PDB file of C-alpha atoms in Angstrom:
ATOM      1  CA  UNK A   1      94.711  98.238 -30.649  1.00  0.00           C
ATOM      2  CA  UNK A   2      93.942 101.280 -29.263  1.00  0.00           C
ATOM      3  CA  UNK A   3      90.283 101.182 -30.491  1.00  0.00           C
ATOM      4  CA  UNK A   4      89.878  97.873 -28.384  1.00  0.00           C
ATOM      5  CA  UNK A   5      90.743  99.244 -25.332  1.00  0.00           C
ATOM      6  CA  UNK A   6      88.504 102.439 -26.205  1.00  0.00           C
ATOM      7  CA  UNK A   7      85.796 100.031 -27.207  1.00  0.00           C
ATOM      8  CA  UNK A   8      86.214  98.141 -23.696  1.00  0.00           C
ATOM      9  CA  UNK A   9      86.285 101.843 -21.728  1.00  0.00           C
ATOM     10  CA  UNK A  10      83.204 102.673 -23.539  1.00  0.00           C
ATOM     11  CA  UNK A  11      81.109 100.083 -22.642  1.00  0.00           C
ATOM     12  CA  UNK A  12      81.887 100.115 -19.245  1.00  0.00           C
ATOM     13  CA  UNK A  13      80.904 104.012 -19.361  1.00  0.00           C
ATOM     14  CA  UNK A  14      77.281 102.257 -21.094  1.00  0.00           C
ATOM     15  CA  UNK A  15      77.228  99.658 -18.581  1.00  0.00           C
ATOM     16  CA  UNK A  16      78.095 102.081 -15.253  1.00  0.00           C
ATOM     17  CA  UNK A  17      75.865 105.211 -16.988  1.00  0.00           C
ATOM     18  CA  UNK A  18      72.946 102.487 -17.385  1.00  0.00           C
ATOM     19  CA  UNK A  19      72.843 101.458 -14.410  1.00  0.00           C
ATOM     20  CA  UNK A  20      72.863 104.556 -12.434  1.00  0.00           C
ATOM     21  CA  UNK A  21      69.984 105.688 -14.467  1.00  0.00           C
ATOM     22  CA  UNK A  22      67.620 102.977 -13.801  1.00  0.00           C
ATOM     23  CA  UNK A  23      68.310 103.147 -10.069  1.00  0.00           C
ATOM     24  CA  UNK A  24      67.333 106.981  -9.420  1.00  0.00           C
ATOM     25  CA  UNK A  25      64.264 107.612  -8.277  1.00  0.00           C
ATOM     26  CA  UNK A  26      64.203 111.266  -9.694  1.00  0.00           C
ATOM     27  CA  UNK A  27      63.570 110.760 -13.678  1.00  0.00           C
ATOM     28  CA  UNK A  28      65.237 114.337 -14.288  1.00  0.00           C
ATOM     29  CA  UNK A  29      68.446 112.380 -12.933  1.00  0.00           C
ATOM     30  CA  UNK A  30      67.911 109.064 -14.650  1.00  0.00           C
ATOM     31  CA  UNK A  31      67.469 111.354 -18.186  1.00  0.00           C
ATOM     32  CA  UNK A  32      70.688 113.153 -17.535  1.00  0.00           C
ATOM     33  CA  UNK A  33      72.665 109.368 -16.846  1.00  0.00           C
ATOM     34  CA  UNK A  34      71.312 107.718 -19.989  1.00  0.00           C
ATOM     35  CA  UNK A  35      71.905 110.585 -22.059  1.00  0.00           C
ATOM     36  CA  UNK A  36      75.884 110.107 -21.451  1.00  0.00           C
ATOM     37  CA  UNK A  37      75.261 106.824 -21.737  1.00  0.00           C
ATOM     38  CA  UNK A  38      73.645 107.005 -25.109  1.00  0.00           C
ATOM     39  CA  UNK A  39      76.838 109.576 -26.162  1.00  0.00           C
ATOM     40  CA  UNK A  40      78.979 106.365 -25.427  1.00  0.00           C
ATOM     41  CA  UNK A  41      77.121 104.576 -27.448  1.00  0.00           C
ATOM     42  CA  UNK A  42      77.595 106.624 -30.094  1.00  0.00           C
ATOM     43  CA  UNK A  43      81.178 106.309 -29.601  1.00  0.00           C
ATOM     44  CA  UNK A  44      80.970 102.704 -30.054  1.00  0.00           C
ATOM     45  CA  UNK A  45      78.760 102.781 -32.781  1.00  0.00           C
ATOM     46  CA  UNK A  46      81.623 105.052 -34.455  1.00  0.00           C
ATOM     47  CA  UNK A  47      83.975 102.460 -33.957  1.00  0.00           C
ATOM     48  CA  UNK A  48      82.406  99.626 -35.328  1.00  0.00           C
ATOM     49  CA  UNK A  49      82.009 101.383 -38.833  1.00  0.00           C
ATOM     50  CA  UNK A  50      78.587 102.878 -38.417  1.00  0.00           C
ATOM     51  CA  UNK A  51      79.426 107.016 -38.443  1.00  0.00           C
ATOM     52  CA  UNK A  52      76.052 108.023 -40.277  1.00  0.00           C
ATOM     53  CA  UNK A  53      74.172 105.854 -37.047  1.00  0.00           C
ATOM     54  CA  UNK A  54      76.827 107.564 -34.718  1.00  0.00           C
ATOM     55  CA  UNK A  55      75.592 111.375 -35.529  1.00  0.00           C
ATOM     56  CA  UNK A  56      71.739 110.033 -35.286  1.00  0.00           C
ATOM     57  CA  UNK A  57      72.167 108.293 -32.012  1.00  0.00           C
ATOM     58  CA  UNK A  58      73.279 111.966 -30.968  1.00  0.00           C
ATOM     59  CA  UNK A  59      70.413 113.870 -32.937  1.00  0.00           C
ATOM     60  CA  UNK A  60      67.491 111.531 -32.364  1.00  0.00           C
ATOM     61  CA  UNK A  61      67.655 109.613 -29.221  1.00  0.00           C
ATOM     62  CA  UNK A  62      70.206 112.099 -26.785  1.00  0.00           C
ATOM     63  CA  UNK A  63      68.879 115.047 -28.810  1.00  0.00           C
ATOM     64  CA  UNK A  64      65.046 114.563 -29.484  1.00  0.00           C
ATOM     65  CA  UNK A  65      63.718 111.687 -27.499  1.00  0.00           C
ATOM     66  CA  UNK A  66      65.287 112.644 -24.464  1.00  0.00           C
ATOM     67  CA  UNK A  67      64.803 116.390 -24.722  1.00  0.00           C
ATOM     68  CA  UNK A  68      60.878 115.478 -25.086  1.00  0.00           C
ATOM     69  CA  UNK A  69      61.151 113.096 -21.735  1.00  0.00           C
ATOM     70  CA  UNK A  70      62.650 116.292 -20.482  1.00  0.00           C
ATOM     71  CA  UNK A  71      59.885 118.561 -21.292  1.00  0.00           C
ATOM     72  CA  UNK A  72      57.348 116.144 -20.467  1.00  0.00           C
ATOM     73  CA  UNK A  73      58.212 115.143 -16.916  1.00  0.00           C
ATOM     74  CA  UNK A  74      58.632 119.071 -16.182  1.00  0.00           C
ATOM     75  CA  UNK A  75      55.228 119.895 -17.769  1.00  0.00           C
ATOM     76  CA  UNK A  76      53.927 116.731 -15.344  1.00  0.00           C
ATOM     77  CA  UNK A  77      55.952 118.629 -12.435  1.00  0.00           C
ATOM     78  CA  UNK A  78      56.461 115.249 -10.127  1.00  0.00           C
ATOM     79  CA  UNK A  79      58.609 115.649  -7.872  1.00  0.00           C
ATOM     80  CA  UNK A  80      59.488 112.548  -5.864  1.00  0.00           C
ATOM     81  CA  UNK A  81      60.245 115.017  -2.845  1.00  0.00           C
ATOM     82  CA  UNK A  82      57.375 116.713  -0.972  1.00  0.00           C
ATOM     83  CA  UNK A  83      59.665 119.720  -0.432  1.00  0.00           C
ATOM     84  CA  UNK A  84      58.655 122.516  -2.946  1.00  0.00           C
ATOM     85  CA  UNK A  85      61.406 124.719  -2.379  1.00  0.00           C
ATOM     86  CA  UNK A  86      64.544 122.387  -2.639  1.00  0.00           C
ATOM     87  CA  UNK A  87      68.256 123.095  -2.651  1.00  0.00           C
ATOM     88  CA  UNK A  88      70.685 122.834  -5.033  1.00  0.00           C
ATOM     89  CA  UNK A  89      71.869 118.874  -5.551  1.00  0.00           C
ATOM     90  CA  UNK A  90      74.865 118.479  -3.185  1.00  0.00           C
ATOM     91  CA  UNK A  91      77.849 117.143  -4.266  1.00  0.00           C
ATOM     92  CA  UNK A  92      77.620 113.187  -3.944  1.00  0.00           C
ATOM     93  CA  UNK A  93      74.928 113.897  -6.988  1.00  0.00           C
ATOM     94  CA  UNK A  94      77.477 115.410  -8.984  1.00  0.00           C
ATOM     95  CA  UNK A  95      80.294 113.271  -8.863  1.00  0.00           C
ATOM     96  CA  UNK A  96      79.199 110.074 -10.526  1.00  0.00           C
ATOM     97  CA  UNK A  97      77.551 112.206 -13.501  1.00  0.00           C
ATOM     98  CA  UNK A  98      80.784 115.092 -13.707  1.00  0.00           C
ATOM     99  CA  UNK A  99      83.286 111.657 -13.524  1.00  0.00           C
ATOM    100  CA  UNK A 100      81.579 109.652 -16.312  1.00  0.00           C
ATOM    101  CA  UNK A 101      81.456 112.849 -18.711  1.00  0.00           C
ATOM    102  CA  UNK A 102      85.150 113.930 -17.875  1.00  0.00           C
ATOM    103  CA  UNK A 103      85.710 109.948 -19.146  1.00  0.00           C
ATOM    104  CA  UNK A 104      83.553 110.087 -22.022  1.00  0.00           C
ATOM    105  CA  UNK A 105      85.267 113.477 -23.538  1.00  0.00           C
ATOM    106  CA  UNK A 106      88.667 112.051 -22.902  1.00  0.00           C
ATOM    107  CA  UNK A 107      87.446 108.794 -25.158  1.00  0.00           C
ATOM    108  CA  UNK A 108      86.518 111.219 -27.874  1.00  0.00           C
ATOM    109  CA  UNK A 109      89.622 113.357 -27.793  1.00  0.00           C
ATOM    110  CA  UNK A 110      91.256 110.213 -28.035  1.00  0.00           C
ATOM    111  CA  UNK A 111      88.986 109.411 -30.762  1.00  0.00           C
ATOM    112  CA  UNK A 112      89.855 112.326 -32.927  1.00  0.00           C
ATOM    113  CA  UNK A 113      93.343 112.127 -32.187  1.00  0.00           C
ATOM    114  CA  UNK A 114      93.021 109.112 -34.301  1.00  0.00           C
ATOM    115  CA  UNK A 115      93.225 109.412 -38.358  1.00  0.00           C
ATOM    116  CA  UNK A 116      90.230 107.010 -38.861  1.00  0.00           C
ATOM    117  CA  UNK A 117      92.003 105.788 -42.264  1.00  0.00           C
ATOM    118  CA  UNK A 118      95.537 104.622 -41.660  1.00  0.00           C
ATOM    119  CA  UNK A 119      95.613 104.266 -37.719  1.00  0.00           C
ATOM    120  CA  UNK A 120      95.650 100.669 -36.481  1.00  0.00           C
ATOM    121  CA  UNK A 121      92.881  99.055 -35.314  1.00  0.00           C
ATOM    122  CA  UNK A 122      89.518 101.798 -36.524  1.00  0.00           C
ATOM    123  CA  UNK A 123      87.575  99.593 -38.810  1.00  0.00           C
ATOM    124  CA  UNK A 124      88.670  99.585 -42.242  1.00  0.00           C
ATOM    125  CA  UNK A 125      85.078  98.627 -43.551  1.00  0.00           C
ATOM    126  CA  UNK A 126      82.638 101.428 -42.669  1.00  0.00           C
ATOM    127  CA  UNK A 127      79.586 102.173 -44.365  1.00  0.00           C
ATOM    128  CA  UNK A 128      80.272 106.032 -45.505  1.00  0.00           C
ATOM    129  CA  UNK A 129      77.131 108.158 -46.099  1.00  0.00           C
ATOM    130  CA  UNK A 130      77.192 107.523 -49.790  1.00  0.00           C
ATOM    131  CA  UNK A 131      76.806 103.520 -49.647  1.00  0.00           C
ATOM    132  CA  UNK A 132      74.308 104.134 -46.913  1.00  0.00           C
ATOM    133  CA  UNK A 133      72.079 106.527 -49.532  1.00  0.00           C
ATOM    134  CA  UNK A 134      72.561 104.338 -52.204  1.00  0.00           C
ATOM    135  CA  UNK A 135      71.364 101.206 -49.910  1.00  0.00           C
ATOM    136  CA  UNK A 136      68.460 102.878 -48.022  1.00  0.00           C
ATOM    137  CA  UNK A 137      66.824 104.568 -51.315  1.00  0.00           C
ATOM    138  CA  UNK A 138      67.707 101.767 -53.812  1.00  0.00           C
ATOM    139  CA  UNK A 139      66.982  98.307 -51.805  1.00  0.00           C
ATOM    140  CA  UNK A 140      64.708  99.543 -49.164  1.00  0.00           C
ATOM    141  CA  UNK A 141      62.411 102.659 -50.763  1.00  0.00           C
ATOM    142  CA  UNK A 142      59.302 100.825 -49.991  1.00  0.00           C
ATOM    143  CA  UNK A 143      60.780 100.471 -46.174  1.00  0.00           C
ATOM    144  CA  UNK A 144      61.061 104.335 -46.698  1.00  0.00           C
ATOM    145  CA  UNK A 145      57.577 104.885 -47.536  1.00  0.00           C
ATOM    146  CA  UNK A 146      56.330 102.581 -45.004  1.00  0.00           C
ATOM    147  CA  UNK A 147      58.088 104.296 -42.310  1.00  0.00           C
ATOM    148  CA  UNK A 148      56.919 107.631 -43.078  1.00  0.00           C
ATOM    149  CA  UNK A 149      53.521 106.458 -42.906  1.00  0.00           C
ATOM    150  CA  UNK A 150      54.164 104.930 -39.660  1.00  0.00           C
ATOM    151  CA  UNK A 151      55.377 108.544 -38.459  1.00  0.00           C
ATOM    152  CA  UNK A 152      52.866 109.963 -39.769  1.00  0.00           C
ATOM    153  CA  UNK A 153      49.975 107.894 -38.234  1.00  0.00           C
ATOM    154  CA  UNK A 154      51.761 108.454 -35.032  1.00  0.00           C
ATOM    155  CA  UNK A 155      51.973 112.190 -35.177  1.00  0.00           C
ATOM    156  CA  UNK A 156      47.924 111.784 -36.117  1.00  0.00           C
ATOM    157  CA  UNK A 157      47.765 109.677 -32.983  1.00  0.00           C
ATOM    158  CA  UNK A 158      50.045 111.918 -30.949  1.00  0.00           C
ATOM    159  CA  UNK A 159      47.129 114.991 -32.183  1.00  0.00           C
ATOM    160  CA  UNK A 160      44.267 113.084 -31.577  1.00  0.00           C
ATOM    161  CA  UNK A 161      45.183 112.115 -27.782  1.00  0.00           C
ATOM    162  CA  UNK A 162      46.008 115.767 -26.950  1.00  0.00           C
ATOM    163  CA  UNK A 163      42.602 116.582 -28.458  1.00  0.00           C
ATOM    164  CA  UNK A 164      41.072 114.252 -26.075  1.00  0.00           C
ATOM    165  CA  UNK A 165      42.563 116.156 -23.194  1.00  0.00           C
ATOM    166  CA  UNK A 166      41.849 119.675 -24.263  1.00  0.00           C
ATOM    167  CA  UNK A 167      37.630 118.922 -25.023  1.00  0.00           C
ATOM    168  CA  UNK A 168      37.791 117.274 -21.370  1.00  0.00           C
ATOM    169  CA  UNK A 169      39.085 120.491 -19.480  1.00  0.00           C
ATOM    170  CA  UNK A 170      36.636 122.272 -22.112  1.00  0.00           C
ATOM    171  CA  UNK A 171      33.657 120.387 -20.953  1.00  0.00           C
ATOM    172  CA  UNK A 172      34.756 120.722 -17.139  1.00  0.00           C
ATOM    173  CA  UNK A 173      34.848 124.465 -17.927  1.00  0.00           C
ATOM    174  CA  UNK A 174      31.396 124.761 -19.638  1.00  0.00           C
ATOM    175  CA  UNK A 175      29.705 123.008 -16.770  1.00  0.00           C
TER     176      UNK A 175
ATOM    177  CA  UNK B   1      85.961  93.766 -36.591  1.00  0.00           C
ATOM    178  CA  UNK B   2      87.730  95.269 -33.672  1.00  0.00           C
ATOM    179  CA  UNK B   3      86.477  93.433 -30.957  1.00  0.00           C
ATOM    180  CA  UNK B   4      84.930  89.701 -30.832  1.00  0.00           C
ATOM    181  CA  UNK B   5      81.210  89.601 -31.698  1.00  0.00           C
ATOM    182  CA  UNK B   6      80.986  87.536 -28.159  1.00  0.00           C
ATOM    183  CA  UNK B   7      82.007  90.448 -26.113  1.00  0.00           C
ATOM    184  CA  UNK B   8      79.705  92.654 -28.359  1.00  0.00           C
ATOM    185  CA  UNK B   9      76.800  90.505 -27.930  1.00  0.00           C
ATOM    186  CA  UNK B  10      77.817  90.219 -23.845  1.00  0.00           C
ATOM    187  CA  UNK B  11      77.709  94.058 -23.662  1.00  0.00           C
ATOM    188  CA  UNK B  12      74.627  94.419 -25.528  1.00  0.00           C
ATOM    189  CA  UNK B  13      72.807  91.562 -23.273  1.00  0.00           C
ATOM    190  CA  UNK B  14      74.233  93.725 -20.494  1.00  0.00           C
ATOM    191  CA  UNK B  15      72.423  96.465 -21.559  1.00  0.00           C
ATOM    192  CA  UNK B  16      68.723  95.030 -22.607  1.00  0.00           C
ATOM    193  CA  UNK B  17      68.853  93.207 -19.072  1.00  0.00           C
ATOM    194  CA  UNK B  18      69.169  96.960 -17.494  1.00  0.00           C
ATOM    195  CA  UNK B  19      66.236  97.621 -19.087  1.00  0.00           C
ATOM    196  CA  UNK B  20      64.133  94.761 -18.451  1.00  0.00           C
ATOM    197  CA  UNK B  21      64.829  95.550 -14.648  1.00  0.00           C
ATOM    198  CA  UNK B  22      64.053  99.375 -15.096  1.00  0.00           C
ATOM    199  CA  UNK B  23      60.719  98.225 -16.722  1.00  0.00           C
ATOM    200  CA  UNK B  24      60.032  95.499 -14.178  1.00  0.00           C
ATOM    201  CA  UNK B  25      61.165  97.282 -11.135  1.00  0.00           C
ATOM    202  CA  UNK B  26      59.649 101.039 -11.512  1.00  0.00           C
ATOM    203  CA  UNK B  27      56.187 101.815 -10.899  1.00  0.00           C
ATOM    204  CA  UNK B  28      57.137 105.465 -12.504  1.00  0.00           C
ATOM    205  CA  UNK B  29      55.429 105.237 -16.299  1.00  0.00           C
ATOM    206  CA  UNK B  30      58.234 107.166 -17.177  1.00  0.00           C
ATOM    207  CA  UNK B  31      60.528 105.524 -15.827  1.00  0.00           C
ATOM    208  CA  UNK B  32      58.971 102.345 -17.310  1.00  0.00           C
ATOM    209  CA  UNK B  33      59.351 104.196 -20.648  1.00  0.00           C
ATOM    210  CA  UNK B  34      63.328 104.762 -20.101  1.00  0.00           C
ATOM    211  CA  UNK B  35      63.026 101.641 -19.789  1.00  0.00           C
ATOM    212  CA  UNK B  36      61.594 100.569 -22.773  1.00  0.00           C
ATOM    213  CA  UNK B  37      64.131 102.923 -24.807  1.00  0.00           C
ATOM    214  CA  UNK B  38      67.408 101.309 -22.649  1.00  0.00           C
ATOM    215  CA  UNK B  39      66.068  97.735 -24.534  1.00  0.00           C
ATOM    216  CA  UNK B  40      66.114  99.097 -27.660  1.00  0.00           C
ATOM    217  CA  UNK B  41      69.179 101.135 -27.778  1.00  0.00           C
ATOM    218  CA  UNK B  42      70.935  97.761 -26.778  1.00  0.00           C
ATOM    219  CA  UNK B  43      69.122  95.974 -29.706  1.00  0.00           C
ATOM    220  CA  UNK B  44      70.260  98.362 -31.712  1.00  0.00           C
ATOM    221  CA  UNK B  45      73.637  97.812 -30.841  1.00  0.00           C
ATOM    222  CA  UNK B  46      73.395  93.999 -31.402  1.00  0.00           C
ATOM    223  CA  UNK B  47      72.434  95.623 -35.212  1.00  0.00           C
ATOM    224  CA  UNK B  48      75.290  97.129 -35.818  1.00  0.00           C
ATOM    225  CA  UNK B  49      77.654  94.530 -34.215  1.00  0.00           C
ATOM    226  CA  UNK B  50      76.025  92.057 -36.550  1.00  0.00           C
ATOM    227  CA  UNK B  51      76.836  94.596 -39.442  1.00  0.00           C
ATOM    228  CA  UNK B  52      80.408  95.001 -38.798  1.00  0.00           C
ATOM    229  CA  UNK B  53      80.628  91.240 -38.931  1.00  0.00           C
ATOM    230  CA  UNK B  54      79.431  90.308 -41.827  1.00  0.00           C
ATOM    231  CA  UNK B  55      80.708  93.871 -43.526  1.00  0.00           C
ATOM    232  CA  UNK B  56      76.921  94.406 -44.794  1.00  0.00           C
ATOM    233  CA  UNK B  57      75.256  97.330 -44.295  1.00  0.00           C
ATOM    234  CA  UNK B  58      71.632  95.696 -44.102  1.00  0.00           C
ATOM    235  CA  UNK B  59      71.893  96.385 -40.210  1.00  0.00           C
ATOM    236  CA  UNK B  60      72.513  99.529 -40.173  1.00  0.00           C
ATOM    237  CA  UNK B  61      69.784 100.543 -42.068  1.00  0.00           C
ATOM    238  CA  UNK B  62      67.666  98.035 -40.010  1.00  0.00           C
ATOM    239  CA  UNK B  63      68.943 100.839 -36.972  1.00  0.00           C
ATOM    240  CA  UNK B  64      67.319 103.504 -38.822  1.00  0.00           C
ATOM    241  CA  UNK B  65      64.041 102.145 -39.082  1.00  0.00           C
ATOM    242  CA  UNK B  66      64.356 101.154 -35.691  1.00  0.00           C
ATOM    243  CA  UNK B  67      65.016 104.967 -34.655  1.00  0.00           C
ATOM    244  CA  UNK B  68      62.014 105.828 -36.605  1.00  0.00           C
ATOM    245  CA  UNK B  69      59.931 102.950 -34.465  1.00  0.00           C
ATOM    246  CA  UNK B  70      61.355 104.438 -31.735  1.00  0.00           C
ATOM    247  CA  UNK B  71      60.267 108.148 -31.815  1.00  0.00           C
ATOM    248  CA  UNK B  72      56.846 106.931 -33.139  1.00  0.00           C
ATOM    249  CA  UNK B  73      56.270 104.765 -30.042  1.00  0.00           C
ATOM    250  CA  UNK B  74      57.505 107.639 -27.653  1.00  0.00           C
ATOM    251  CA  UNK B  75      55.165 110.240 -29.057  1.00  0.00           C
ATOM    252  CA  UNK B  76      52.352 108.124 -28.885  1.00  0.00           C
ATOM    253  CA  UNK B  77      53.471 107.057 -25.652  1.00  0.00           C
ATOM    254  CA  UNK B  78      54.125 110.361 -23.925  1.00  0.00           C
ATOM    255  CA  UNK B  79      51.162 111.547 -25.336  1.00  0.00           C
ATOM    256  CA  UNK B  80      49.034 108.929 -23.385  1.00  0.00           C
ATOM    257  CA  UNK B  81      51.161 109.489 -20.236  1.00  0.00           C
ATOM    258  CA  UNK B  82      50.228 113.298 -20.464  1.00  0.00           C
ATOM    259  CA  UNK B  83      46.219 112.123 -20.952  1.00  0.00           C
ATOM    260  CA  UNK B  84      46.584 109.798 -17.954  1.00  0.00           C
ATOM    261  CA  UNK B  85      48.365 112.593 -15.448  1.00  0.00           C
ATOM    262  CA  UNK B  86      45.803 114.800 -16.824  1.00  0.00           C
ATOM    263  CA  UNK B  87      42.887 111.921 -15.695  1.00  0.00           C
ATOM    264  CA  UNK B  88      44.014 110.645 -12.332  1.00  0.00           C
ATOM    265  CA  UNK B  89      46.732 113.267 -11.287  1.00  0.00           C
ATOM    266  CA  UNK B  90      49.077 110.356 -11.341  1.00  0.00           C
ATOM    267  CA  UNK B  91      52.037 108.732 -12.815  1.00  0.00           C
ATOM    268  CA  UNK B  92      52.314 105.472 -10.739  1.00  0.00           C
ATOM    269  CA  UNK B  93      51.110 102.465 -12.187  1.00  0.00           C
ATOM    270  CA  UNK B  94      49.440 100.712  -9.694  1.00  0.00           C
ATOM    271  CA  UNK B  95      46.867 103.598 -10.089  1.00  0.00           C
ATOM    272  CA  UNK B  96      45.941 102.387 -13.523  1.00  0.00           C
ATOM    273  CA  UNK B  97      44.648  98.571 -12.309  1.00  0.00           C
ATOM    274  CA  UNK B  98      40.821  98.329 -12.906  1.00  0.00           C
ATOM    275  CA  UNK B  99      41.146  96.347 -15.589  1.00  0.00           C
ATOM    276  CA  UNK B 100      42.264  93.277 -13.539  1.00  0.00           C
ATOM    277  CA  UNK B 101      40.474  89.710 -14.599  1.00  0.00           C
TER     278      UNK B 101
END
C-alpha cells in the first residue's frame, strides 16, 4: 500500500521536475530540475523490482550524462543574460528546486524505512544482481560485445570531432 | 506489480510528451539534447514497467543497453555541439539552416 502512494508521489515529483526543466530558458537550471527528476525515477525504478537499474540511473544518467551537459554548457559559457556580472538567483528560483528535493528525500527515507522483503506492497519479484549477471552474460553476451563496440566507435568519433576543432584553430594560428 | 501497467504507461507517455515539446519548442541545441534524453528516460521506464509485468527480466537488460545508446549518442553529440560553437559562435539552431531544399 504504502509503495502505491509513494509510486503516485514520485511521479508527480517526475512529472512537476520535467516540466520545470523544459520551460527554463537557462540550461544550467533545466540540468539541475531533470537531475531530481531523474533521482525520482530512480525511486520508481526501485519500486518496480529493478534495484541494479535504480543505482545506474543515479551513476550514468544524474551522475555522468548530466555532469558532462554541465561541463559542456560552462566550457560554451552562454549565458542567456547579457549581464556579465550577475547576482546571486533570488529566491522564487530556489523554491520550486529546494521544495521538490525536500519531497524527494522524504520519499526515500520513507523508502528505507521500509524492509524491502516482508513489508506490504514492495515487489516481491525483483531481479537481484545475481539473476541480472547470469541473464546479461549468458543470453545476451553477443549484445555485450556489440555494445562495447558501439562505445567504442563513439569514443573514436567523440576523438576524431575534437581533432577537427583543434587543426582548425591550428591552421588559423599558422596563417 | 504495485501499480496498474495503465497508470505506468500514462506516466511514462507523460514524460516522452515533455520531451517531444522540449525538442520541438527550444531553439537551444542543448536544450534540444535534454530533450532528446527526457524521451528516452521515459522509454526506459515503459521497459521496466513492462518487466515487472510479465516478471521477466528481458527489459531490464533491454534498459542497459539503452543507457549504453544513450551515453554513446551524447558524446558524439556534445562533441559536435562543441565543433559547431567553435564554427559559428553559436548554439541556436536557426543558425545552422543552409542546407534548406
Amino acid at each position: 500500500m504504502t509503495a502505491t502512494l509513494l509510486f503516485y508521489i514520485l511521479g508527480a515529483i517526475t512529472v512537476v521536475a520535467t516540466l520545470l526543466a523544459i520551460i527554463q530558458r537557462n540550461p544550467v537550471h533545466a540540468v539541475i530540475y531533470l537531475v531530481n527528476s531523474f533521482f525520482a525515477l530512480a525511486l520508481i525504478f526501485y519500486l518496480l523490482g529493478a534495484p541494479m537499474i535504480a543505482a545506474w540511473e543515479v551513476i550514468i544518467y544524474a551522475g555522468a550524462i548530466m555532469v558532462l551537459f554541465l561541463f559542456i554548457i560552462m566550457m560554451l559559457e552562454i549565458s542567456p543574460s547579457s549581464d556579465p556580472v550577475r547576482s546571486a538567483p533570488g529566491w522564487a528560483q530556489w523554491v520550486p528546486i529546494f521544495i521538490l528535493a525536500i519531497a524527494l528525500a522524504s520519499c526515500t527515507l520513507l523508502l528505507t524505512g521500509l524492509d524491502p522483503v516482508i513489508a506490504e506492497g514492495l515487489p516481491r519479484w525483483h531481479a537481484s544482481p545475481r539473476d541480472f549477471g547470469y541473464a546479461l552474460f549468458k543470453e545476451y553476451a553477443l549484445a555485450i560485445e556489440i555494445v562495447s563496440f558501439q562505445l567504442l566507435f563513439a569514443a573514436v568519433g567523440a576523438f576524431y570531432v575534437g581533432r577537427l576543432e583543434q587543426k582548425k584553430s591550428q591552421r588559423e594560428g599558422s596563417s | 506489480m504495485i501499480v496498474p501497467m495503465e497508470h505506468l504507461l500514462i506516466l511514462s507517455t507523460i514524460l516522452f510528451l515533455l520531451g517531444l515539446v522540449c525538442v520541438l519548442a527550444h531553439r537551444n541545441l542543448i536544450m534540444i539534447l535534454i530533450g532528446v534524453e527526457i524521451m528516452l528516460n521515459a522509454v526506459g521506464l515503459t521497459l521496466v514497467g513492462a518487466s515487472a509485468f510479465w516478471q521477466q527480466i528481458d527489459g531490464q537488460i533491454m534498459v542497459l543497453f539503452l543507457m549504453a545508446m544513450t551515453s554513446a549518442e551524447v558524446s558524439i553529440s556534445l562533441a559536435m555541439v562543441v565543433y559547431l560553437q567553435r564554427c559559428k559562435n553559436s548554439v541556436d539552431i536557426r543558425d545552422f539552416d543552409e542546407m534548406r531544399g
